[in-house]
Amino acid sequence: MTRTESPAALPAEEPSVVAKLSTLDRFLAVWILLAMALGLGFGRLVPGMGKVLAEVEVGGISLPIALGLLVMMYPVLAKVRYDRLDAVTGDRRLMVSSLVVNWAVGPAVMFALAWIFLPDLPEYRTGLIIVGLARCIAMVIIWNDLACGDREAAAVLVALNSVFQVLAFGLLGWFYLDLLPRWLGLGDGQGLDVPVWHIALNVIVFLGVPLAAGFLTRRIGERRLGRERYESDFLPRIGPWALYGLLFTIVVLFALQGEAVTSRPLDVVRIALPLLVYFAVMFFGAFLLGEAIGLTYERTTTLAFTAAGNNFELAIAVAVATFGVTSGQALSGVVGPLIEVPVLIGLVYVALARRRGEGIR
């Protein structure tokens, strides 16, 4: 799937281009909704489905989710032109903006929203704060690519988030869950004991493996085929697997907690409201910031999606390991991606509408 063939960009393209798109590309939003419904159906109607899926894990990492994310990320990372990354790292406006938005603004916004919307539900509130601390390193790559963002910038910013995640997650957890609540007179707070090795393992699995595979694929592919044949012949063959991996991941996510979500709908709504506000504030705030400092559409879009997305796998794993699989904190972690998936696919269309408004094809 090339940038000019992005399924979300269909309204801006000529009918002849639309006619060439596959059914998967043309009706992507429909397939995502069907995948969500299918996952919820499995989780609700098949006895023990969620429990079985949850038990298929190693070191706290869900193997089904890991498989889906790796399949989803590999084709996109194989498209990255790694010899152009220095042009991204040299863009100080983008790099500094990403660090500030992701590691100063994002956690603070989620902390505030969690206390505003859930003052009487401490377990759900804590779960949301953990979601806000886990900055996105995986699924943001697919949203960015669908919205025709800068692939090279996405790779750099995701790698930057990964480094900071290993270094700062535990410290920020202590600050937002223990120190800050006591400073503000909101209670005694609670600690968050997260081993650094667990965060590092999460980063290695969900970024390191597909990044290494994508880098080696491009290097070997260009050496054997040349850049032109690699991009015109090989990449179109593996491109659809990104969407197959996305749909598989969505089915697994919704099946894992289908019973819990459908049996506690009011709790899910309470958790979903601050999440909806969070995604809107982070995406549109970062988008406006990118435009204000003069970034191109592509890099503005990348900044916005890296700001709005979260590393749900890490958030869920931390909540389960610290508070238990049946805890309210774990449910908040699960609701995160259930809300994030449809919202961010909607924001893909919003970004592309802005792109059309700028006259970019």
mmCIF file of C-alpha atoms in Angstrom:
data_model
loop_
_atom_site.group_PDB
_atom_site.id
_atom_site.type_symbol
_atom_site.label_atom_id
_atom_site.label_comp_id
_atom_site.label_asym_id
_atom_site.label_seq_id
_atom_site.Cartn_x
_atom_site.Cartn_y
_atom_site.Cartn_z
ATOM 1 C CA MET A 1 0.000 0.000 0.000
ATOM 2 C CA THR A 2 1.700 3.205 -1.161
ATOM 3 C CA ARG A 3 1.103 6.655 0.282
ATOM 4 C CA THR A 4 -1.012 7.703 -2.659
ATOM 5 C CA GLU A 5 -3.048 4.544 -2.193
ATOM 6 C CA SER A 6 -3.803 5.027 1.503
ATOM 7 C CA PRO A 7 -7.296 3.681 2.144
ATOM 8 C CA ALA A 8 -8.131 6.663 4.304
ATOM 9 C CA ALA A 9 -7.226 9.064 1.505
ATOM 10 C CA LEU A 10 -9.786 7.758 -0.939
ATOM 11 C CA PRO A 11 -12.000 10.864 -1.112
ATOM 12 C CA ALA A 12 -9.033 12.881 -2.396
ATOM 13 C CA GLU A 13 -8.043 10.451 -5.130
ATOM 14 C CA GLU A 14 -9.224 9.965 -8.674
ATOM 15 C CA PRO A 15 -11.771 7.200 -9.392
ATOM 16 C CA SER A 16 -9.176 5.329 -11.452
ATOM 17 C CA VAL A 17 -6.957 5.021 -8.376
ATOM 18 C CA VAL A 18 -9.866 3.929 -6.186
ATOM 19 C CA ALA A 19 -10.722 1.205 -8.672
ATOM 20 C CA LYS A 20 -7.202 -0.221 -8.331
ATOM 21 C CA LEU A 21 -7.363 -0.576 -4.551
ATOM 22 C CA SER A 22 -7.967 -3.954 -2.965
ATOM 23 C CA THR A 23 -11.150 -4.641 -1.049
ATOM 24 C CA LEU A 24 -9.108 -4.697 2.179
ATOM 25 C CA ASP A 25 -7.739 -1.192 1.559
ATOM 26 C CA ARG A 26 -10.980 0.313 0.317
ATOM 27 C CA PHE A 27 -13.071 -0.739 3.304
ATOM 28 C CA LEU A 28 -10.456 -0.628 6.056
ATOM 29 C CA ALA A 29 -12.724 1.121 8.581
ATOM 30 C CA VAL A 30 -15.391 -1.538 8.015
ATOM 31 C CA TRP A 31 -12.926 -4.386 8.594
ATOM 32 C CA ILE A 32 -11.712 -2.764 11.820
ATOM 33 C CA LEU A 33 -15.265 -2.474 13.141
ATOM 34 C CA LEU A 34 -15.952 -6.087 12.179
ATOM 35 C CA ALA A 35 -12.723 -7.204 13.895
ATOM 36 C CA MET A 36 -13.801 -5.387 17.072
ATOM 37 C CA ALA A 37 -17.237 -7.026 16.959
ATOM 38 C CA LEU A 38 -15.727 -10.446 16.229
ATOM 39 C CA GLY A 39 -13.329 -10.165 19.158
ATOM 40 C CA LEU A 40 -16.074 -9.089 21.551
ATOM 41 C CA GLY A 41 -18.242 -11.934 20.297
ATOM 42 C CA PHE A 42 -15.521 -14.524 20.869
ATOM 43 C CA GLY A 43 -14.734 -13.160 24.313
ATOM 44 C CA ARG A 44 -18.373 -13.121 25.347
ATOM 45 C CA LEU A 45 -19.771 -16.245 23.711
ATOM 46 C CA VAL A 46 -16.871 -18.731 23.790
ATOM 47 C CA PRO A 47 -16.402 -19.972 27.371
ATOM 48 C CA GLY A 48 -12.882 -19.435 28.659
ATOM 49 C CA MET A 49 -11.634 -17.731 25.466
ATOM 50 C CA GLY A 50 -10.233 -14.710 27.285
ATOM 51 C CA LYS A 51 -8.612 -16.869 29.964
ATOM 52 C CA VAL A 52 -6.946 -19.134 27.412
ATOM 53 C CA LEU A 53 -5.562 -16.179 25.451
ATOM 54 C CA ALA A 54 -4.333 -14.506 28.641
ATOM 55 C CA GLU A 55 -2.426 -17.623 29.675
ATOM 56 C CA VAL A 56 -0.477 -17.782 26.411
ATOM 57 C CA GLU A 57 2.301 -15.473 27.577
ATOM 58 C CA VAL A 58 6.004 -15.430 28.334
ATOM 59 C CA GLY A 59 7.564 -13.033 30.817
ATOM 60 C CA GLY A 60 4.289 -11.143 31.146
ATOM 61 C CA ILE A 61 4.052 -10.573 27.381
ATOM 62 C CA SER A 62 0.990 -11.914 25.565
ATOM 63 C CA LEU A 63 2.201 -14.062 22.680
ATOM 64 C CA PRO A 64 -0.956 -13.610 20.533
ATOM 65 C CA ILE A 65 -0.728 -9.803 20.868
ATOM 66 C CA ALA A 66 3.019 -9.911 20.257
ATOM 67 C CA LEU A 67 2.489 -11.948 17.085
ATOM 68 C CA GLY A 68 -0.128 -9.524 15.779
ATOM 69 C CA LEU A 69 1.967 -6.443 16.515
ATOM 70 C CA LEU A 70 5.111 -7.908 14.967
ATOM 71 C CA VAL A 71 3.276 -8.854 11.779
ATOM 72 C CA MET A 72 1.664 -5.404 11.740
ATOM 73 C CA MET A 73 4.866 -3.403 12.258
ATOM 74 C CA TYR A 74 7.321 -5.332 10.089
ATOM 75 C CA PRO A 75 6.071 -4.228 6.625
ATOM 76 C CA VAL A 76 5.913 -0.575 7.688
ATOM 77 C CA LEU A 77 9.428 -0.642 9.157
ATOM 78 C CA ALA A 78 10.688 -2.358 6.002
ATOM 79 C CA LYS A 79 9.461 0.724 4.089
ATOM 80 C CA VAL A 80 11.562 3.145 6.146
ATOM 81 C CA ARG A 81 14.546 4.631 4.310
ATOM 82 C CA TYR A 82 17.076 4.302 7.102
ATOM 83 C CA ASP A 83 19.693 6.325 5.249
ATOM 84 C CA ARG A 84 17.460 9.367 5.722
ATOM 85 C CA LEU A 85 17.111 9.186 9.517
ATOM 86 C CA ASP A 86 19.801 11.828 10.052
ATOM 87 C CA ALA A 87 17.471 14.382 8.440
ATOM 88 C CA VAL A 88 14.970 13.624 11.226
ATOM 89 C CA THR A 89 17.415 13.636 14.128
ATOM 90 C CA GLY A 90 18.686 16.991 12.901
ATOM 91 C CA ASP A 91 15.202 18.518 13.173
ATOM 92 C CA ARG A 92 15.431 19.980 16.665
ATOM 93 C CA ARG A 93 11.911 21.409 16.564
ATOM 94 C CA LEU A 94 10.451 17.946 16.021
ATOM 95 C CA MET A 95 12.691 16.152 18.516
ATOM 96 C CA VAL A 96 12.228 18.641 21.354
ATOM 97 C CA SER A 97 8.489 18.943 20.716
ATOM 98 C CA SER A 98 8.086 15.173 20.826
ATOM 99 C CA LEU A 99 9.958 14.852 24.111
ATOM 100 C CA VAL A 100 7.976 17.644 25.758
ATOM 101 C CA VAL A 101 4.585 16.492 24.484
ATOM 102 C CA ASN A 102 5.155 12.811 25.276
ATOM 103 C CA TRP A 103 6.971 12.939 28.579
ATOM 104 C CA ALA A 104 5.864 16.212 30.178
ATOM 105 C CA VAL A 105 2.425 17.013 28.755
ATOM 106 C CA GLY A 106 0.952 13.544 28.116
ATOM 107 C CA PRO A 107 1.294 12.053 31.623
ATOM 108 C CA ALA A 108 0.181 15.336 33.208
ATOM 109 C CA VAL A 109 -2.937 15.528 31.016
ATOM 110 C CA MET A 110 -3.911 11.929 31.836
ATOM 111 C CA PHE A 111 -3.303 12.526 35.564
ATOM 112 C CA ALA A 112 -5.594 15.568 35.519
ATOM 113 C CA LEU A 113 -8.336 13.844 33.508
ATOM 114 C CA ALA A 114 -8.229 10.733 35.700
ATOM 115 C CA TRP A 115 -8.821 12.817 38.829
ATOM 116 C CA ILE A 116 -11.476 15.001 37.167
ATOM 117 C CA PHE A 117 -13.537 12.127 35.767
ATOM 118 C CA LEU A 118 -12.865 9.389 38.343
ATOM 119 C CA PRO A 119 -12.429 11.058 41.755
ATOM 120 C CA ASP A 120 -14.500 8.315 43.404
ATOM 121 C CA LEU A 121 -12.943 5.319 41.619
ATOM 122 C CA PRO A 122 -9.288 5.055 42.695
ATOM 123 C CA GLU A 123 -8.587 1.730 40.956
ATOM 124 C CA TYR A 124 -9.759 2.921 37.543
ATOM 125 C CA ARG A 125 -8.036 6.262 38.108
ATOM 126 C CA THR A 126 -4.711 4.583 38.817
ATOM 127 C CA GLY A 127 -5.112 2.378 35.751
ATOM 128 C CA LEU A 128 -5.639 5.414 33.524
ATOM 129 C CA ILE A 129 -2.589 7.169 34.935
ATOM 130 C CA ILE A 130 -0.510 4.085 34.108
ATOM 131 C CA VAL A 131 -1.876 4.187 30.536
ATOM 132 C CA GLY A 132 -0.778 7.831 30.305
ATOM 133 C CA LEU A 133 2.760 6.928 31.393
ATOM 134 C CA ALA A 134 3.153 4.225 28.728
ATOM 135 C CA ARG A 135 4.007 6.173 25.589
ATOM 136 C CA CYS A 136 3.295 4.494 22.281
ATOM 137 C CA ILE A 137 6.040 2.488 20.570
ATOM 138 C CA ALA A 138 4.066 0.097 18.370
ATOM 139 C CA MET A 139 0.646 0.734 16.871
ATOM 140 C CA VAL A 140 1.390 4.425 16.248
ATOM 141 C CA ILE A 141 3.515 3.314 13.306
ATOM 142 C CA ILE A 142 0.488 1.931 11.450
ATOM 143 C CA TRP A 143 -1.701 4.984 12.185
ATOM 144 C CA ASN A 144 1.072 7.285 11.014
ATOM 145 C CA ASP A 145 1.518 5.328 7.802
ATOM 146 C CA LEU A 146 -2.213 5.291 7.050
ATOM 147 C CA ALA A 147 -2.310 9.063 7.526
ATOM 148 C CA CYS A 148 0.660 9.528 5.161
ATOM 149 C CA GLY A 149 2.929 10.779 7.927
ATOM 150 C CA ASP A 150 6.720 10.751 7.797
ATOM 151 C CA ARG A 151 7.851 7.130 8.146
ATOM 152 C CA GLU A 152 11.429 8.016 8.982
ATOM 153 C CA ALA A 153 10.300 10.512 11.630
ATOM 154 C CA ALA A 154 7.958 7.910 13.129
ATOM 155 C CA ALA A 155 10.813 5.403 13.413
ATOM 156 C CA VAL A 156 13.038 7.956 15.163
ATOM 157 C CA LEU A 157 10.372 9.239 17.564
ATOM 158 C CA VAL A 158 9.264 5.721 18.479
ATOM 159 C CA ALA A 159 12.888 4.766 19.192
ATOM 160 C CA LEU A 160 13.264 7.925 21.301
ATOM 161 C CA ASN A 161 10.115 7.037 23.259
ATOM 162 C CA SER A 162 11.496 3.561 23.832
ATOM 163 C CA VAL A 163 14.686 4.867 25.424
ATOM 164 C CA PHE A 164 12.775 7.245 27.668
ATOM 165 C CA GLN A 165 10.295 4.498 28.543
ATOM 166 C CA VAL A 166 13.052 2.341 29.985
ATOM 167 C CA LEU A 167 14.604 5.264 31.860
ATOM 168 C CA ALA A 168 11.571 7.224 33.018
ATOM 169 C CA PHE A 169 8.536 4.929 33.400
ATOM 170 C CA GLY A 170 9.249 3.850 36.965
ATOM 171 C CA LEU A 171 10.245 7.355 38.072
ATOM 172 C CA LEU A 172 7.127 8.937 36.561
ATOM 173 C CA GLY A 173 4.995 6.217 38.132
ATOM 174 C CA TRP A 174 6.344 7.139 41.563
ATOM 175 C CA PHE A 175 5.816 10.855 40.871
ATOM 176 C CA TYR A 176 2.207 10.675 39.589
ATOM 177 C CA LEU A 177 0.937 7.863 41.795
ATOM 178 C CA ASP A 178 2.704 8.677 45.052
ATOM 179 C CA LEU A 179 4.496 12.012 45.363
ATOM 180 C CA LEU A 180 2.173 14.365 43.450
ATOM 181 C CA PRO A 181 -1.093 13.172 45.081
ATOM 182 C CA ARG A 182 0.461 13.744 48.518
ATOM 183 C CA TRP A 183 1.719 17.196 47.500
ATOM 184 C CA LEU A 184 -1.751 18.147 46.281
ATOM 185 C CA GLY A 185 -3.470 16.741 49.359
ATOM 186 C CA LEU A 186 -5.309 14.070 47.346
ATOM 187 C CA GLY A 187 -4.344 11.175 49.564
ATOM 188 C CA ASP A 188 -1.360 9.081 50.590
ATOM 189 C CA GLY A 189 -0.732 7.843 47.073
ATOM 190 C CA GLN A 190 0.657 4.439 46.160
ATOM 191 C CA GLY A 191 3.889 3.177 44.714
ATOM 192 C CA LEU A 192 4.430 1.410 41.399
ATOM 193 C CA ASP A 193 7.062 -1.301 41.593
ATOM 194 C CA VAL A 194 8.035 -1.946 37.973
ATOM 195 C CA PRO A 195 11.302 -3.788 37.254
ATOM 196 C CA VAL A 196 13.396 -2.020 34.628
ATOM 197 C CA TRP A 197 14.062 -5.357 32.929
ATOM 198 C CA HIS A 198 10.319 -5.814 32.346
ATOM 199 C CA ILE A 199 10.035 -2.467 30.558
ATOM 200 C CA ALA A 200 13.203 -3.177 28.573
ATOM 201 C CA LEU A 201 11.833 -6.581 27.501
ATOM 202 C CA ASN A 202 8.634 -4.918 26.351
ATOM 203 C CA VAL A 203 10.625 -2.455 24.255
ATOM 204 C CA ILE A 204 12.822 -5.179 22.761
ATOM 205 C CA VAL A 205 9.870 -7.358 21.745
ATOM 206 C CA PHE A 206 7.531 -4.681 20.417
ATOM 207 C CA LEU A 207 10.080 -2.386 18.798
ATOM 208 C CA GLY A 208 13.505 -3.980 18.682
ATOM 209 C CA VAL A 209 12.512 -7.167 16.853
ATOM 210 C CA PRO A 210 10.415 -5.609 14.054
ATOM 211 C CA LEU A 211 12.844 -2.690 13.730
ATOM 212 C CA ALA A 212 15.789 -5.045 13.257
ATOM 213 C CA ALA A 213 13.791 -7.156 10.808
ATOM 214 C CA GLY A 214 12.718 -4.109 8.806
ATOM 215 C CA PHE A 215 16.236 -2.681 8.717
ATOM 216 C CA LEU A 216 17.817 -5.962 7.603
ATOM 217 C CA THR A 217 15.104 -6.549 5.021
ATOM 218 C CA ARG A 218 15.704 -3.164 3.404
ATOM 219 C CA ARG A 219 19.475 -3.476 3.533
ATOM 220 C CA ILE A 220 19.532 -6.967 2.010
ATOM 221 C CA GLY A 221 16.693 -6.200 -0.394
ATOM 222 C CA GLU A 222 18.309 -3.057 -1.771
ATOM 223 C CA ARG A 223 21.639 -4.841 -2.106
ATOM 224 C CA ARG A 224 20.082 -7.641 -4.159
ATOM 225 C CA LEU A 225 17.335 -5.822 -6.054
ATOM 226 C CA GLY A 226 18.322 -2.175 -5.970
ATOM 227 C CA ARG A 227 16.176 0.503 -4.334
ATOM 228 C CA GLU A 228 13.795 0.933 -7.255
ATOM 229 C CA ARG A 229 12.912 -2.767 -7.609
ATOM 230 C CA TYR A 230 12.813 -3.228 -3.820
ATOM 231 C CA GLU A 231 10.225 -0.468 -3.454
ATOM 232 C CA SER A 232 8.227 -1.213 -6.618
ATOM 233 C CA ASP A 233 8.219 -5.039 -6.498
ATOM 234 C CA PHE A 234 8.950 -6.305 -2.993
ATOM 235 C CA LEU A 235 7.232 -3.779 -0.713
ATOM 236 C CA PRO A 236 3.789 -4.103 -2.378
ATOM 237 C CA ARG A 237 3.911 -7.849 -1.692
ATOM 238 C CA ILE A 238 4.447 -7.509 2.056
ATOM 239 C CA GLY A 239 2.422 -4.289 2.487
ATOM 240 C CA PRO A 240 -1.000 -5.917 3.099
ATOM 241 C CA TRP A 241 0.398 -7.916 6.015
ATOM 242 C CA ALA A 242 0.498 -4.744 8.109
ATOM 243 C CA LEU A 243 -3.292 -4.575 7.946
ATOM 244 C CA TYR A 244 -3.676 -8.333 8.475
ATOM 245 C CA GLY A 245 -1.601 -7.980 11.633
ATOM 246 C CA LEU A 246 -3.648 -4.978 12.746
ATOM 247 C CA LEU A 247 -6.958 -6.814 12.316
ATOM 248 C CA PHE A 248 -5.633 -9.915 14.088
ATOM 249 C CA THR A 249 -4.390 -7.796 17.000
ATOM 250 C CA ILE A 250 -7.760 -6.079 17.316
ATOM 251 C CA VAL A 251 -9.612 -9.417 17.400
ATOM 252 C CA VAL A 252 -7.281 -10.738 20.117
ATOM 253 C CA LEU A 253 -7.495 -7.560 22.210
ATOM 254 C CA PHE A 254 -11.269 -7.507 22.198
ATOM 255 C CA ALA A 255 -11.541 -11.277 22.765
ATOM 256 C CA LEU A 256 -9.228 -11.089 25.791
ATOM 257 C CA GLN A 257 -11.626 -8.868 27.703
ATOM 258 C CA GLY A 258 -14.891 -9.364 25.843
ATOM 259 C CA GLU A 259 -16.669 -10.785 28.875
ATOM 260 C CA ALA A 260 -15.357 -8.151 31.303
ATOM 261 C CA VAL A 261 -16.206 -5.277 28.969
ATOM 262 C CA THR A 262 -19.730 -6.447 28.148
ATOM 263 C CA SER A 263 -20.541 -7.374 31.763
ATOM 264 C CA ARG A 264 -19.505 -3.960 33.152
ATOM 265 C CA PRO A 265 -20.682 -1.493 30.493
ATOM 266 C CA LEU A 266 -21.204 1.451 32.873
ATOM 267 C CA ASP A 267 -17.668 1.101 34.251
ATOM 268 C CA VAL A 268 -16.330 0.978 30.713
ATOM 269 C CA VAL A 269 -18.187 4.199 29.892
ATOM 270 C CA ARG A 270 -16.758 5.918 32.970
ATOM 271 C CA ILE A 271 -13.237 4.900 31.914
ATOM 272 C CA ALA A 272 -13.845 5.731 28.250
ATOM 273 C CA LEU A 273 -14.866 9.366 28.800
ATOM 274 C CA PRO A 274 -11.499 10.670 30.062
ATOM 275 C CA LEU A 275 -9.766 8.570 27.394
ATOM 276 C CA LEU A 276 -11.796 10.227 24.641
ATOM 277 C CA VAL A 277 -10.895 13.663 25.978
ATOM 278 C CA TYR A 278 -7.259 12.626 26.317
ATOM 279 C CA PHE A 279 -6.923 11.413 22.719
ATOM 280 C CA ALA A 280 -8.572 14.575 21.397
ATOM 281 C CA VAL A 281 -6.468 16.934 23.522
ATOM 282 C CA MET A 282 -3.188 15.204 22.737
ATOM 283 C CA PHE A 283 -3.793 14.762 19.000
ATOM 284 C CA PHE A 284 -5.176 18.200 18.203
ATOM 285 C CA GLY A 285 -2.836 19.937 20.633
ATOM 286 C CA ALA A 286 0.219 18.295 19.076
ATOM 287 C CA PHE A 287 -1.103 18.916 15.563
ATOM 288 C CA LEU A 288 -1.575 22.619 16.274
ATOM 289 C CA LEU A 289 1.882 22.753 17.868
ATOM 290 C CA GLY A 290 3.453 21.157 14.802
ATOM 291 C CA GLU A 291 1.792 23.658 12.492
ATOM 292 C CA ALA A 292 2.701 26.567 14.786
ATOM 293 C CA ILE A 293 6.415 25.737 14.744
ATOM 294 C CA GLY A 294 6.418 25.274 10.972
ATOM 295 C CA LEU A 295 6.635 21.493 10.582
ATOM 296 C CA THR A 296 5.477 19.918 7.328
ATOM 297 C CA TYR A 297 2.167 18.039 7.213
ATOM 298 C CA GLU A 298 4.025 14.719 7.317
ATOM 299 C CA ARG A 299 6.019 15.529 10.451
ATOM 300 C CA THR A 300 3.119 17.312 12.120
ATOM 301 C CA THR A 301 1.033 14.180 11.631
ATOM 302 C CA THR A 302 3.788 11.989 13.043
ATOM 303 C CA LEU A 303 4.108 14.249 16.089
ATOM 304 C CA ALA A 304 0.337 14.159 16.658
ATOM 305 C CA PHE A 305 -0.022 10.380 16.472
ATOM 306 C CA THR A 306 3.018 9.680 18.665
ATOM 307 C CA ALA A 307 1.529 12.089 21.213
ATOM 308 C CA ALA A 308 -1.956 10.548 21.182
ATOM 309 C CA GLY A 309 -1.000 6.860 21.144
ATOM 310 C CA ASN A 310 -0.072 4.734 24.143
ATOM 311 C CA ASN A 311 1.791 1.478 24.755
ATOM 312 C CA PHE A 312 -1.240 -0.501 25.888
ATOM 313 C CA GLU A 313 0.672 -3.782 26.208
ATOM 314 C CA LEU A 314 3.049 -2.298 28.775
ATOM 315 C CA ALA A 315 0.203 -0.558 30.636
ATOM 316 C CA ILE A 316 -1.821 -3.770 30.872
ATOM 317 C CA ALA A 317 1.202 -5.860 31.877
ATOM 318 C CA VAL A 318 2.185 -3.403 34.628
ATOM 319 C CA ALA A 319 -1.379 -3.168 35.952
ATOM 320 C CA VAL A 320 -1.802 -6.945 36.019
ATOM 321 C CA ALA A 321 1.600 -7.591 37.601
ATOM 322 C CA THR A 322 1.132 -4.901 40.270
ATOM 323 C CA PHE A 323 -2.584 -5.096 41.082
ATOM 324 C CA GLY A 324 -3.842 -8.414 39.679
ATOM 325 C CA VAL A 325 -5.642 -9.590 36.551
ATOM 326 C CA THR A 326 -9.126 -8.910 37.969
ATOM 327 C CA SER A 327 -8.277 -5.453 39.340
ATOM 328 C CA GLY A 328 -9.872 -2.199 38.284
ATOM 329 C CA GLN A 329 -6.434 -0.988 37.226
ATOM 330 C CA ALA A 330 -6.193 -3.873 34.759
ATOM 331 C CA LEU A 331 -9.656 -3.111 33.372
ATOM 332 C CA SER A 332 -8.617 0.511 32.748
ATOM 333 C CA GLY A 333 -5.576 -0.732 30.883
ATOM 334 C CA VAL A 334 -7.734 -2.980 28.731
ATOM 335 C CA VAL A 335 -10.297 -0.274 27.946
ATOM 336 C CA GLY A 336 -7.416 1.927 26.728
ATOM 337 C CA PRO A 337 -6.801 0.132 23.416
ATOM 338 C CA LEU A 338 -10.490 -0.674 22.994
ATOM 339 C CA ILE A 339 -11.146 3.069 22.833
ATOM 340 C CA GLU A 340 -7.856 3.996 21.167
ATOM 341 C CA VAL A 341 -8.317 1.791 18.093
ATOM 342 C CA PRO A 342 -11.592 3.297 16.777
ATOM 343 C CA VAL A 343 -10.675 6.829 17.879
ATOM 344 C CA LEU A 344 -7.270 6.880 16.214
ATOM 345 C CA ILE A 345 -8.544 5.334 13.006
ATOM 346 C CA GLY A 346 -11.046 8.194 12.998
ATOM 347 C CA LEU A 347 -8.200 10.651 13.544
ATOM 348 C CA VAL A 348 -6.458 9.160 10.499
ATOM 349 C CA TYR A 349 -9.361 10.469 8.442
ATOM 350 C CA VAL A 350 -9.207 13.817 10.243
ATOM 351 C CA ALA A 351 -5.504 14.156 9.440
ATOM 352 C CA LEU A 352 -6.063 13.264 5.804
ATOM 353 C CA ALA A 353 -8.869 15.807 5.549
ATOM 354 C CA ARG A 354 -6.357 18.413 6.714
ATOM 355 C CA ARG A 355 -3.896 17.097 4.130
ATOM 356 C CA ARG A 356 -6.463 17.535 1.367
ATOM 357 C CA GLY A 357 -7.166 21.039 2.665
ATOM 358 C CA GLU A 358 -3.495 21.875 2.137
ATOM 359 C CA GLY A 359 -3.700 20.537 -1.416
ATOM 360 C CA ILE A 360 -1.219 17.702 -0.793
ATOM 361 C CA ARG A 361 -1.669 14.565 -2.905
#
